[in-house]
CSV table of C-alpha atoms in Angstrom, one decimal:
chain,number,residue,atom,x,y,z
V,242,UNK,CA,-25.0,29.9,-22.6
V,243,UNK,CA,-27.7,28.4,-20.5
V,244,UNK,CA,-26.6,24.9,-21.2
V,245,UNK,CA,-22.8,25.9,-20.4
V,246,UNK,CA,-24.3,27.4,-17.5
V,247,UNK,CA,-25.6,24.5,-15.8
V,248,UNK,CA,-22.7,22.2,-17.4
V,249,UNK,CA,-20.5,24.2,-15.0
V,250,UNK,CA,-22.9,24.3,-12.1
V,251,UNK,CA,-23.2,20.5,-12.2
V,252,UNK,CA,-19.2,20.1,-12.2
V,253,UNK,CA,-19.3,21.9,-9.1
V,254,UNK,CA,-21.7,19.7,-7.6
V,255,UNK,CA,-19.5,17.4,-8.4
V,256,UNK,CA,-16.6,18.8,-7.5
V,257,UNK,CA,-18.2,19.0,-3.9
V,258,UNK,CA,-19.0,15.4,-3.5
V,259,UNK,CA,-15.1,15.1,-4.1
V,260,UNK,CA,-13.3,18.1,-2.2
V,261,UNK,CA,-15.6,16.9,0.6
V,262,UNK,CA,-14.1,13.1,0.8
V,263,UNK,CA,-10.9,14.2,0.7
V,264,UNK,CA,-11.4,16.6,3.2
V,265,UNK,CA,-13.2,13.8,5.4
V,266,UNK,CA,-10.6,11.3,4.6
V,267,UNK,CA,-8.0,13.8,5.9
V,268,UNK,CA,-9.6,14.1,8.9
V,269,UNK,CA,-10.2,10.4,9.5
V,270,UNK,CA,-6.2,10.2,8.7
V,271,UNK,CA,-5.8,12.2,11.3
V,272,UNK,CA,-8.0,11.0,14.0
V,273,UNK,CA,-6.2,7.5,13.6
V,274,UNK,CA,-3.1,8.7,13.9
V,275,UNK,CA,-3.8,10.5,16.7
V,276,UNK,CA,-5.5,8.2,19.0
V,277,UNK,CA,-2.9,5.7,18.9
V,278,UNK,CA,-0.8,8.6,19.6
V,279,UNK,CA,-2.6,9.1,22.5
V,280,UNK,CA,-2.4,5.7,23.3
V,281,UNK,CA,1.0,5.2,23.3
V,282,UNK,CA,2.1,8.5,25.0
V,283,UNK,CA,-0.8,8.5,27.7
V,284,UNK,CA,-1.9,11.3,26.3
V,285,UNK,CA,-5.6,12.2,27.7
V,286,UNK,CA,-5.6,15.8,26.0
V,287,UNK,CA,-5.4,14.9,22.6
V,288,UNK,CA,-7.4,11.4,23.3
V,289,UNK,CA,-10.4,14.0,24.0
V,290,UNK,CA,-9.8,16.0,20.7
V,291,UNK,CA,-10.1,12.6,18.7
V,292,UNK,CA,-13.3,12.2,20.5
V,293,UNK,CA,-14.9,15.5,19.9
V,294,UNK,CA,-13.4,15.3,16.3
V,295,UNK,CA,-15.6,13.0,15.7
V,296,UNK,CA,-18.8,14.5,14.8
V,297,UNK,CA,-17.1,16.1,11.8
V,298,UNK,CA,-17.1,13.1,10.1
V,299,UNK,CA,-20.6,12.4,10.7
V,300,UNK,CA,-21.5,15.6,9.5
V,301,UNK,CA,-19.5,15.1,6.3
V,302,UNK,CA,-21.3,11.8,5.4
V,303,UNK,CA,-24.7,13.8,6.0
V,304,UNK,CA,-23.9,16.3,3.7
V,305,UNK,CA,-22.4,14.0,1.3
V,306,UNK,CA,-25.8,12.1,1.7
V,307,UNK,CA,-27.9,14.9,1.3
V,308,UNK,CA,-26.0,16.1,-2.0
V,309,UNK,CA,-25.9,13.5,-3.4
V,310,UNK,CA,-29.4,12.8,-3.6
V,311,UNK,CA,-30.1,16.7,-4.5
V,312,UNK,CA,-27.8,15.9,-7.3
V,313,UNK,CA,-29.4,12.4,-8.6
V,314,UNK,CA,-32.6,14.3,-8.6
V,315,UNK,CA,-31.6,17.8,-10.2
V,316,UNK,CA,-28.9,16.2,-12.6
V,317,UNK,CA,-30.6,13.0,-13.4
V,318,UNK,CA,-27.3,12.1,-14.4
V,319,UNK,CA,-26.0,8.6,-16.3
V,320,UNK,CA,-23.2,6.3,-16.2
V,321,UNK,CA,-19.9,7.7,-15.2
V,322,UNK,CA,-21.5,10.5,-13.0
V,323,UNK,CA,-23.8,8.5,-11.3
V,324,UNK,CA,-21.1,6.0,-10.2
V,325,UNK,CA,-19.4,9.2,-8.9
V,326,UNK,CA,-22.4,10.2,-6.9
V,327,UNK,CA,-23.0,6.7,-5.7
V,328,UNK,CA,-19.1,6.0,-5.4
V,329,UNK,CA,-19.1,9.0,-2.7
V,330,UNK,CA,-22.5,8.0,-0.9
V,331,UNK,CA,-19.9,4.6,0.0
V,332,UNK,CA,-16.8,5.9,0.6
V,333,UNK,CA,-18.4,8.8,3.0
V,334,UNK,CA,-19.8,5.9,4.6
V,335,UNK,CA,-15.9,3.8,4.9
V,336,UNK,CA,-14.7,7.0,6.4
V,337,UNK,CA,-17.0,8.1,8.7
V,338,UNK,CA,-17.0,4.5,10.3
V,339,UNK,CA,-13.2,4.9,10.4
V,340,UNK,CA,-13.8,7.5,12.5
V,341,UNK,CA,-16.0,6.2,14.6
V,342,UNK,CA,-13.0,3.5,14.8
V,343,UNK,CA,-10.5,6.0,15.9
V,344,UNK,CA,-12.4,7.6,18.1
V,345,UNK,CA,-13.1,4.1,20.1
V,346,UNK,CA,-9.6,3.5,20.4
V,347,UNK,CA,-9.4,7.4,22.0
V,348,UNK,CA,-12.0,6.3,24.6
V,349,UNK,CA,-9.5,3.5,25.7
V,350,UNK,CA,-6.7,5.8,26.3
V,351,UNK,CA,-7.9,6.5,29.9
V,352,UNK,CA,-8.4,2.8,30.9
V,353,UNK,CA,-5.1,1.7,29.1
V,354,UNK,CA,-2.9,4.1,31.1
V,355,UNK,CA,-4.0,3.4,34.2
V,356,UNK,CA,-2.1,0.1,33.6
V,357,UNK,CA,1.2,2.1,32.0
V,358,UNK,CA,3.7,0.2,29.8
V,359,UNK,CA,7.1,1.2,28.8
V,360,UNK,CA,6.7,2.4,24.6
V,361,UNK,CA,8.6,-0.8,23.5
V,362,UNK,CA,5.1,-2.4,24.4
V,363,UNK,CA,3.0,-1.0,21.6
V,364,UNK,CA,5.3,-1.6,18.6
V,365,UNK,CA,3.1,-4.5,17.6
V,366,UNK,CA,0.3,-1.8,17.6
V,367,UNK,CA,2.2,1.1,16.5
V,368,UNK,CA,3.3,-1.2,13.7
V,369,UNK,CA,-0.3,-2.5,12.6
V,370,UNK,CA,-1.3,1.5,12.5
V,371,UNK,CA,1.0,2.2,10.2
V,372,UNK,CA,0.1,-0.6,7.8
V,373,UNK,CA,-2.9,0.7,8.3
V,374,UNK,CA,-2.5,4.3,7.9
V,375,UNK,CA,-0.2,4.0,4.5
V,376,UNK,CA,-3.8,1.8,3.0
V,377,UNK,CA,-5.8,4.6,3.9
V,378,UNK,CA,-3.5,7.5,1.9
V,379,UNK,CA,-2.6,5.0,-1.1
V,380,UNK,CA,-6.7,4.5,-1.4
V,381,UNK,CA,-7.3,7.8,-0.6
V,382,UNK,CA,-4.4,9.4,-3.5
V,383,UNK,CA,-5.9,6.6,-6.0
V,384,UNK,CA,-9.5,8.4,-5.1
V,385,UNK,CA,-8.5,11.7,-5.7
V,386,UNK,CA,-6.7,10.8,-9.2
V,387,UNK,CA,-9.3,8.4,-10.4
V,388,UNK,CA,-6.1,6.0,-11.2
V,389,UNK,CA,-6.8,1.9,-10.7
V,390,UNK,CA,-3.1,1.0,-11.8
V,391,UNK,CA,-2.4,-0.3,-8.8
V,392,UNK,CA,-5.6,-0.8,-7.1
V,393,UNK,CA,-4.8,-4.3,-6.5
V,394,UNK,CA,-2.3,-3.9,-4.4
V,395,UNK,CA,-4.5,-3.0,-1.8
V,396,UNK,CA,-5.3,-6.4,-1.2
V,397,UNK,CA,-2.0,-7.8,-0.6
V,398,UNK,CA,-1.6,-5.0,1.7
V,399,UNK,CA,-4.3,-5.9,4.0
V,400,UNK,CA,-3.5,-9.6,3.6
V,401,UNK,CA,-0.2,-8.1,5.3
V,402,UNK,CA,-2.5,-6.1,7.9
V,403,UNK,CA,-4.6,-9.2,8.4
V,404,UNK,CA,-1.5,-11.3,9.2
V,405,UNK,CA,0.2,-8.4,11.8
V,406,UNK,CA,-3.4,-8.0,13.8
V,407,UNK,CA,-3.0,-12.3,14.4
V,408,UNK,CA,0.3,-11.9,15.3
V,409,UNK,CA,-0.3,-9.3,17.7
V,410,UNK,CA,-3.8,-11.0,18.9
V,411,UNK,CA,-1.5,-13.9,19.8
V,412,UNK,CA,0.8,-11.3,21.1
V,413,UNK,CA,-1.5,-9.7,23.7
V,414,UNK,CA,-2.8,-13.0,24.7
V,415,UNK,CA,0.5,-14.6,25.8
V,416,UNK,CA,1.2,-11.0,27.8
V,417,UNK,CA,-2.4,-11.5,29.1
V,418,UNK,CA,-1.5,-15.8,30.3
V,419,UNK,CA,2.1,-14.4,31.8
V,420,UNK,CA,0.7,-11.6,34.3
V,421,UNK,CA,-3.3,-11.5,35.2
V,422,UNK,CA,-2.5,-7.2,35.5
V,423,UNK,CA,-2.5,-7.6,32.0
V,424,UNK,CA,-5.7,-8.7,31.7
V,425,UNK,CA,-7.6,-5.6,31.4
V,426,UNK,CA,-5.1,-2.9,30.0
V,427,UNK,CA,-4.5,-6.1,26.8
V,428,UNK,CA,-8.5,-6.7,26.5
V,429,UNK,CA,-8.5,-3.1,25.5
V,430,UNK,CA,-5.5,-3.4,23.5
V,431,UNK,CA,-7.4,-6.4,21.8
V,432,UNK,CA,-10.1,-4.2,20.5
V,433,UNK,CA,-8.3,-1.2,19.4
V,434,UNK,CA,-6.0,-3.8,17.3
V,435,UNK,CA,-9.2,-4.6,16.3
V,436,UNK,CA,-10.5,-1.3,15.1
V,437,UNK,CA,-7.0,-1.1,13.6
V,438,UNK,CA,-7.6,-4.2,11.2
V,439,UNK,CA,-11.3,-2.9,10.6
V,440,UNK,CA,-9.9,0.6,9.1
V,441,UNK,CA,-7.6,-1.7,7.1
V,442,UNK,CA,-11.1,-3.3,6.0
V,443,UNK,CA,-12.7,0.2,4.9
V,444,UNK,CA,-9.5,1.2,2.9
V,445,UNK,CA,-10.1,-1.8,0.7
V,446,UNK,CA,-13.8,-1.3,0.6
V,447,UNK,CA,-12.6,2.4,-0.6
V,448,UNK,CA,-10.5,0.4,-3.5
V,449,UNK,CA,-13.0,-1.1,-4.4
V,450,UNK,CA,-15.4,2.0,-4.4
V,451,UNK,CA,-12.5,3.8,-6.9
V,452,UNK,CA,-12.2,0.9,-9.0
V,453,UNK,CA,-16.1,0.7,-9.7
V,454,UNK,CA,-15.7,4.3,-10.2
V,455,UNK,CA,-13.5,4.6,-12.9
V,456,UNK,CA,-14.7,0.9,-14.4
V,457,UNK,CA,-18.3,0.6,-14.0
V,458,UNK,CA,-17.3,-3.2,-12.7
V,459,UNK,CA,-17.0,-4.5,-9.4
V,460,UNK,CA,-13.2,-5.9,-8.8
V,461,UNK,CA,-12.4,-9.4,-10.0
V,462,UNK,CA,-11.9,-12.2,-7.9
V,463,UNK,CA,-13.3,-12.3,-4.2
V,464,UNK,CA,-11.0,-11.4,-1.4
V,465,UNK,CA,-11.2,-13.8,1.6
V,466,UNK,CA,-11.5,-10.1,3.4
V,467,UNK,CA,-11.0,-11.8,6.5
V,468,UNK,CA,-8.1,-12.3,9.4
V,469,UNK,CA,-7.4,-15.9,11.2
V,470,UNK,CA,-7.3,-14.4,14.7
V,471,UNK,CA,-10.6,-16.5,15.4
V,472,UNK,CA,-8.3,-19.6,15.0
V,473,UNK,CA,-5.8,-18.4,18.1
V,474,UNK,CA,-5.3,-20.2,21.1
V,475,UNK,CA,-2.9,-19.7,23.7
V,476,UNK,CA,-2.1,-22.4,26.1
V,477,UNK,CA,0.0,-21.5,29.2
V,478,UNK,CA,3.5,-23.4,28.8
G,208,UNK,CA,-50.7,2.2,-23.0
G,209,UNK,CA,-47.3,2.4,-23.1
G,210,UNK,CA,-47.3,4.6,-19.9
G,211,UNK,CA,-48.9,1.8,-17.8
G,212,UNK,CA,-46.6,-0.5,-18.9
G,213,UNK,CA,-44.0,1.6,-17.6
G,214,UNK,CA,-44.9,2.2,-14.4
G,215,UNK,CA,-45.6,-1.3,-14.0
G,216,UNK,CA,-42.0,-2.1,-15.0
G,217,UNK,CA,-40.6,0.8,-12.4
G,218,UNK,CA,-43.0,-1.0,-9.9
G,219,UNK,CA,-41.5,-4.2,-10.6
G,220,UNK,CA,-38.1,-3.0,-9.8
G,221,UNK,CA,-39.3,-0.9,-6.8
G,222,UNK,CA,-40.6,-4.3,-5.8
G,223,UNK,CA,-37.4,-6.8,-7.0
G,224,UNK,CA,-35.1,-4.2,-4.1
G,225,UNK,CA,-37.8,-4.3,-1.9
G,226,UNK,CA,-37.9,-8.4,-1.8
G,227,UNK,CA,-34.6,-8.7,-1.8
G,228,UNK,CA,-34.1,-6.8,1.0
G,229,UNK,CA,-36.3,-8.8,2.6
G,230,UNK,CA,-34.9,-11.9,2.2
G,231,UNK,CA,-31.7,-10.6,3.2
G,232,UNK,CA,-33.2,-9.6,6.5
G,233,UNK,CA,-34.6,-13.0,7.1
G,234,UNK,CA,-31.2,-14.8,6.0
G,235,UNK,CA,-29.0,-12.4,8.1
G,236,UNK,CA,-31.3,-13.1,11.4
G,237,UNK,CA,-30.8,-17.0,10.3
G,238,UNK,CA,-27.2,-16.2,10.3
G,239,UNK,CA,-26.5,-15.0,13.8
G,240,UNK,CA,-29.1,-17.0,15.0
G,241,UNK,CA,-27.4,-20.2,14.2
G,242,UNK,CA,-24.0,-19.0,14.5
G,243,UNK,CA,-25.1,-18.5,18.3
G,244,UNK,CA,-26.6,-21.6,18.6
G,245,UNK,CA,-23.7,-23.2,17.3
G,246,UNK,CA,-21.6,-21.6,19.7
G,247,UNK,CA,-23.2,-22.8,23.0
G,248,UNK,CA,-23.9,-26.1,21.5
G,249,UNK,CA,-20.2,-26.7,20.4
G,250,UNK,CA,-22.2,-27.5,16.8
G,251,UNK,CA,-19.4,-27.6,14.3
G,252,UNK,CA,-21.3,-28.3,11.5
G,253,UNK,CA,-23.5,-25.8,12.1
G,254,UNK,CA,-21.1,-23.5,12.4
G,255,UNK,CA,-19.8,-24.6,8.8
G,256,UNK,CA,-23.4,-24.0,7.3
G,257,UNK,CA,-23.2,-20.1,8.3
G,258,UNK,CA,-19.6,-19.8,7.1
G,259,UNK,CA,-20.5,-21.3,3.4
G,260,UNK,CA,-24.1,-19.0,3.6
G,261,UNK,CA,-22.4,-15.4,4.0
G,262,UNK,CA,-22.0,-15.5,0.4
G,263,UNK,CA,-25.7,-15.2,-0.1
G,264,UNK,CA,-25.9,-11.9,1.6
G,265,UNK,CA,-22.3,-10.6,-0.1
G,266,UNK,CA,-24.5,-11.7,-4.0
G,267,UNK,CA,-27.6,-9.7,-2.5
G,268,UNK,CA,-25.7,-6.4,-1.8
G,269,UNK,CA,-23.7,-6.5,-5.4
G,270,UNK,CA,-27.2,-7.9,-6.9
G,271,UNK,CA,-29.2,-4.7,-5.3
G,272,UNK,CA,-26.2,-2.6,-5.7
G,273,UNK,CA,-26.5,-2.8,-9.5
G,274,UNK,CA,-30.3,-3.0,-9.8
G,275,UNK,CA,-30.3,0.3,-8.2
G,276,UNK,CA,-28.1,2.2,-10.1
G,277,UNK,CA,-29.6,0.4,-13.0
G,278,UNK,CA,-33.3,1.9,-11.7
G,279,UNK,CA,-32.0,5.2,-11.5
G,280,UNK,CA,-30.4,5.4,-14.5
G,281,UNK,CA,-33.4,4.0,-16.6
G,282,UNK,CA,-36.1,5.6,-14.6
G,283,UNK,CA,-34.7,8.7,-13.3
G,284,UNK,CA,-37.1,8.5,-10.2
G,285,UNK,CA,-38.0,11.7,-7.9
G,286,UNK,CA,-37.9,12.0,-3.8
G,287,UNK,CA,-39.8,9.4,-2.5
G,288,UNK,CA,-38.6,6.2,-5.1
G,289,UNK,CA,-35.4,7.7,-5.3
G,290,UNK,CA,-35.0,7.4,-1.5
G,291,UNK,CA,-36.2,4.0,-1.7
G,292,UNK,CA,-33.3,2.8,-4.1
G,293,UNK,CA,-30.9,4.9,-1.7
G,294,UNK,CA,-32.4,3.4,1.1
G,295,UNK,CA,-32.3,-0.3,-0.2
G,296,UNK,CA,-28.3,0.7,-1.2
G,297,UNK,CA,-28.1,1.3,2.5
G,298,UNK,CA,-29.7,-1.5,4.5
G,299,UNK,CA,-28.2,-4.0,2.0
G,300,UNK,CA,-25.2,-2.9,3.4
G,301,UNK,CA,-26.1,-3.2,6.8
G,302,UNK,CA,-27.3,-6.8,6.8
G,303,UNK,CA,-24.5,-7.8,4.6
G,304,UNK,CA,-22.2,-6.2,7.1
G,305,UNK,CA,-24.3,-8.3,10.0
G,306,UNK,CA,-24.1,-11.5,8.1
G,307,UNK,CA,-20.1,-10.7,8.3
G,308,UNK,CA,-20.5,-10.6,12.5
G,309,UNK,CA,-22.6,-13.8,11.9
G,310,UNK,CA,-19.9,-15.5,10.1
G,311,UNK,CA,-17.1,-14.4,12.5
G,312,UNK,CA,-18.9,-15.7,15.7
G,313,UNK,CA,-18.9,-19.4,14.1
G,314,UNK,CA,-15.5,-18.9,12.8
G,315,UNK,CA,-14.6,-19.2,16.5
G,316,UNK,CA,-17.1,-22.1,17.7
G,317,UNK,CA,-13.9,-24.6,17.2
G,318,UNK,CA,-11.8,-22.6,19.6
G,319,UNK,CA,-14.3,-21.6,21.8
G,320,UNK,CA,-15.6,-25.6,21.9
G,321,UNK,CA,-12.0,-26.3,22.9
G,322,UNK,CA,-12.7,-25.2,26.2
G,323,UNK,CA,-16.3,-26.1,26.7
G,324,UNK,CA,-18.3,-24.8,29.1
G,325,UNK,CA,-21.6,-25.3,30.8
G,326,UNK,CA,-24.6,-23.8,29.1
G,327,UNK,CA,-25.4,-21.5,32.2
G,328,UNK,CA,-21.2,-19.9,30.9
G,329,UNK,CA,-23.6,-18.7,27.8
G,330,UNK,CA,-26.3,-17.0,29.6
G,331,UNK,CA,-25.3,-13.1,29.0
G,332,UNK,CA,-24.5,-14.4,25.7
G,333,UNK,CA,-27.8,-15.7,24.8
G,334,UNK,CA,-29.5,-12.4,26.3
G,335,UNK,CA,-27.5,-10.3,24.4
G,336,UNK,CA,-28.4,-12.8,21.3
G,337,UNK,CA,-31.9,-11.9,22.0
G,338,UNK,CA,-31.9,-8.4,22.2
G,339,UNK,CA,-30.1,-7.9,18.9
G,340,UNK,CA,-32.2,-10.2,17.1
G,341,UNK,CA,-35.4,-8.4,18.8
G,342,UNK,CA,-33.8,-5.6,17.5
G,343,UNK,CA,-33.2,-7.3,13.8
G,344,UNK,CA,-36.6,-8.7,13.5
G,345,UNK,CA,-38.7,-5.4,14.6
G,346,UNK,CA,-36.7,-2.9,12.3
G,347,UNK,CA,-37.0,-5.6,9.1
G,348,UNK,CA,-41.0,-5.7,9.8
G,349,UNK,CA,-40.8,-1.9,10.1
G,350,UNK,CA,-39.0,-1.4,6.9
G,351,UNK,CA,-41.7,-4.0,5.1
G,352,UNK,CA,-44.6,-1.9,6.4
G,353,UNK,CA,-42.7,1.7,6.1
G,354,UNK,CA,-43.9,2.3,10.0
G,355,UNK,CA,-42.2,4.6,11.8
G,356,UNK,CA,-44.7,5.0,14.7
G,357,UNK,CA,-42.7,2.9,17.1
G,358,UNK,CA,-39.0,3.5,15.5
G,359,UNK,CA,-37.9,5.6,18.2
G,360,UNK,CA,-38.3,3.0,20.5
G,361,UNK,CA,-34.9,1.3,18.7
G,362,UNK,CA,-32.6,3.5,20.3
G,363,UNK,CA,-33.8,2.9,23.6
G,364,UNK,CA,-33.6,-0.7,23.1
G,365,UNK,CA,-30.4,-0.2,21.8
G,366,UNK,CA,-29.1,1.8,25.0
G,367,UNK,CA,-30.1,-2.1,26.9
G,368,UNK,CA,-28.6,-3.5,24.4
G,369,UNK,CA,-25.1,-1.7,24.9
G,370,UNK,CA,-26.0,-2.0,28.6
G,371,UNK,CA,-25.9,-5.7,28.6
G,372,UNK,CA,-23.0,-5.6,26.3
G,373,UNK,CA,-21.1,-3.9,29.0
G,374,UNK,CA,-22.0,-6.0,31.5
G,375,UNK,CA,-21.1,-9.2,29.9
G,376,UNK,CA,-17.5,-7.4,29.0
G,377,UNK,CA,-17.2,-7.2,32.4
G,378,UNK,CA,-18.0,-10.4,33.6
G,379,UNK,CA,-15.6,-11.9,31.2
G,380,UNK,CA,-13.0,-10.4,32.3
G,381,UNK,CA,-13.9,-11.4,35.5
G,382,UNK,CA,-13.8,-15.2,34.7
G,383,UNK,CA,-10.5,-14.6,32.9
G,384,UNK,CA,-8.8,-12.8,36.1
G,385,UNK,CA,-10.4,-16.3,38.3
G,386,UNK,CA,-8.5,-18.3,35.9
G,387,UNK,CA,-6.0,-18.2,33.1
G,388,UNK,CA,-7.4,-20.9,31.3
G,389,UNK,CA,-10.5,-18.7,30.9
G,390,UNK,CA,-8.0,-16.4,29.3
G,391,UNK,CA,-8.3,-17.7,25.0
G,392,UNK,CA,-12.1,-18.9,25.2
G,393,UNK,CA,-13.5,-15.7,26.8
G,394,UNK,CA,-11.5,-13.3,24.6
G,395,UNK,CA,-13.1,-15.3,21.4
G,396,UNK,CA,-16.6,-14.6,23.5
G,397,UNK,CA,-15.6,-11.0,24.1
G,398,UNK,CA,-15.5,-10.5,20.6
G,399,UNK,CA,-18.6,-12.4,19.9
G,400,UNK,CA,-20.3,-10.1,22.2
G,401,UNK,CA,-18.9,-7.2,20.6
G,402,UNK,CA,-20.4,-8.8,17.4
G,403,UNK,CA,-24.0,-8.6,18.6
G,404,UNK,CA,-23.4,-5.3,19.8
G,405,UNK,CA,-22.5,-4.3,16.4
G,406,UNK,CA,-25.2,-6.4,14.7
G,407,UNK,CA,-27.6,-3.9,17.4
G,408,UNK,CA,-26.2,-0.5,15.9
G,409,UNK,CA,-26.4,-2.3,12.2
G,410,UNK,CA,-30.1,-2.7,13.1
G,411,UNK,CA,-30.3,1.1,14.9
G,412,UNK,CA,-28.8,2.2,11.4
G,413,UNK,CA,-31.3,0.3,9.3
G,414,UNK,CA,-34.0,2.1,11.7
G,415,UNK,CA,-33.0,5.2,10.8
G,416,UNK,CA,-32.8,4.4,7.0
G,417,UNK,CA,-36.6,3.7,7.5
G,418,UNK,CA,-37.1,6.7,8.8
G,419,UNK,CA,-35.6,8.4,5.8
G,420,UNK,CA,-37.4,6.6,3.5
G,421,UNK,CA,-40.9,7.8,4.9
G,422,UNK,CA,-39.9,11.0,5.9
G,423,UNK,CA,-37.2,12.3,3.5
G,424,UNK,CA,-36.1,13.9,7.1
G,425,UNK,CA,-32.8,12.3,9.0
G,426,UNK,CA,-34.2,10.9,12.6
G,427,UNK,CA,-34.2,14.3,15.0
G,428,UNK,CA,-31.0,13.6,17.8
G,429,UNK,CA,-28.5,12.2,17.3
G,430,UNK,CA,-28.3,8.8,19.6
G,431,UNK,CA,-24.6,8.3,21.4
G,432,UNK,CA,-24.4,5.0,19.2
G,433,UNK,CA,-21.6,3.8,21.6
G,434,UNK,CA,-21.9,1.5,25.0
G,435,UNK,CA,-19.2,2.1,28.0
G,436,UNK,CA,-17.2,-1.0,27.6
G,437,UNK,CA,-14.4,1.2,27.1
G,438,UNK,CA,-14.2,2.3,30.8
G,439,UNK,CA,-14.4,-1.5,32.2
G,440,UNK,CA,-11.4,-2.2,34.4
G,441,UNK,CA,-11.4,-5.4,36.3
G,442,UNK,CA,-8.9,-5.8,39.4
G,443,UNK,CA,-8.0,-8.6,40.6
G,444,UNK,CA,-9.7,-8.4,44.6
């Protein structure tokens, strides 16, 4: 009985460090979504929830911290637990900077709408969050069933988000050349594209997390994990 | 016998993270310090150098990654090694992370150099440079002595950092609103800067994974970790 006992109590320890990312990823979902919702509709109400919002996902990765460590020491546990434990230590860490992410993009809102565009404006953004948003749930779904089949998908998928954030860095520049208005509402723009291709970034660190998981390797074959937006230049015509 | 031998071993590997750490400080302050120089000096082969060296920091983080993990499992350490090993896991990923913002500043020396400008143009940039590498250097000497008398005194630095960060966001935009050509260079700066105010919360972060270490305690308030870039409009007067 006592060995069953604590069998069961450590499978709920573990169970935690689980429930608790997907709760966090969830909430990180949600954040995303919402600022650029925010964004795009003006919409300084719900920009201020994103940003309060935010402390629940630095509370989550705390508590996913101090578990985890409480676990190592109490379970001393081996192989395919540990990389559990260790696996959610990195992943709390993806998410909680992908809120941090959204919630920069929610501080923008104010500055962005002072300089109001029609909604045709953000598709290149709109777009880039959704590329963005379906990495995050396909990582997030592959987490929560412990399945790699399609892992490496993930990195064609943010070859595809690295390619939109250039093309709309090249995008916001030209706007920027034709109308010096532009200037400051596109600058801001600029960086919450950028956040945009960063929480692309942590979705395949994520991957990459649930593939070590389930394999005890790290993934083959380096990704170039990088966009070419340092290569744009603009000239005016 | 045997026991000594032991601990000797678990010393070694306390000591093989410990080193490695190290070296990846040292390498990661090389990394922005070059790429920097690079930058104002239009130095495109230096700028190649820290573009082929990332790699050294990405091997350090998998290298510590799987020494720890190979520590724990072997050695099943208690509190104080154990939040060593979590705490190497942790700063390994902060100065890979910073050699990242290293290696995309010199990815944009060749379109920054495009439009060169006089060294005076670099200024804020170099300023900023030197409080993030201040920064750098004083939480990698703390983490080498494990003092944490003075590692309070981060966070205010890093408040001047974000400070200057948000005054050089500003005055960028100003030179882009004086003139459109100012428009692709100083948005390849603006990112740089943002860079360098990253590479100042990475070394906040590793600060406060210091902290941990000695303490077993998270550091006591919880620092805004942002700067107010995000409220910078610029009008054209």
């Amino acid at each position: 009985m006592q060995v069953e006992h604590t069998v069961s109590d450590y499978d709920e320890d573990l169970r935690f460090l689980t429930q608790k990312i997907s709760a966090m990823g969830g909430q990180a979902e949600r954040m995303v979504e919402r600022a650029i919702d925010a964004l795009i509709r003006s919409d300084h109400k719900l920009a201020e929830t994103v940003v309060a919002d935010d402390i629940v996902l630095d509370n989550g990765q705390r508590d996913i911290d101090e578990k985890a460590v409480l676990v190592i020491v109490k379970r001393q546990p081996m192989a395919q637990d540990l990389r559990e434990i260790i696996g959610a230590i990195r992943i709390s860490a993806d998410l909680e900077r992908i809120g941090d992410l959204g919630k920069n993009i929610a501080k923008r809102v104010s500055v962005v709408t002072e300089y109001r565009q029609p909604v045709s404006f953000y598709r290149g953004l709109q777009a880039l969050t959704d590329l963005a948003l379906t990495q995050l749930k396909f990582v997030l779904d592959a987490y929560s069933t412990r399945s790699i089949s399609q892992i490496e998908v993930v990195r064609d998928r943010d070859d595809q988000t690295d390619a939109k954030y250039t093309s709309l860095f090249r995008e916001l520049l030209t706007y920027m050349m034709e109308d010096p208005r532009n200037i400051t509402p596109c600058t801001h723009l600029l960086f919450c594209a950028k956040n945009l291709e960063r929480i692309g970034d942590h979705a395949t660190n994520i991957a990459e997390t649930v593939y070590y998981i389930s394999t005890g390797e790290q993934m083959p074959i380096e990704r170039p994990k990088d966009d070419t937006s340092h290569e744009v230049t603009i000239t005016k015509g």
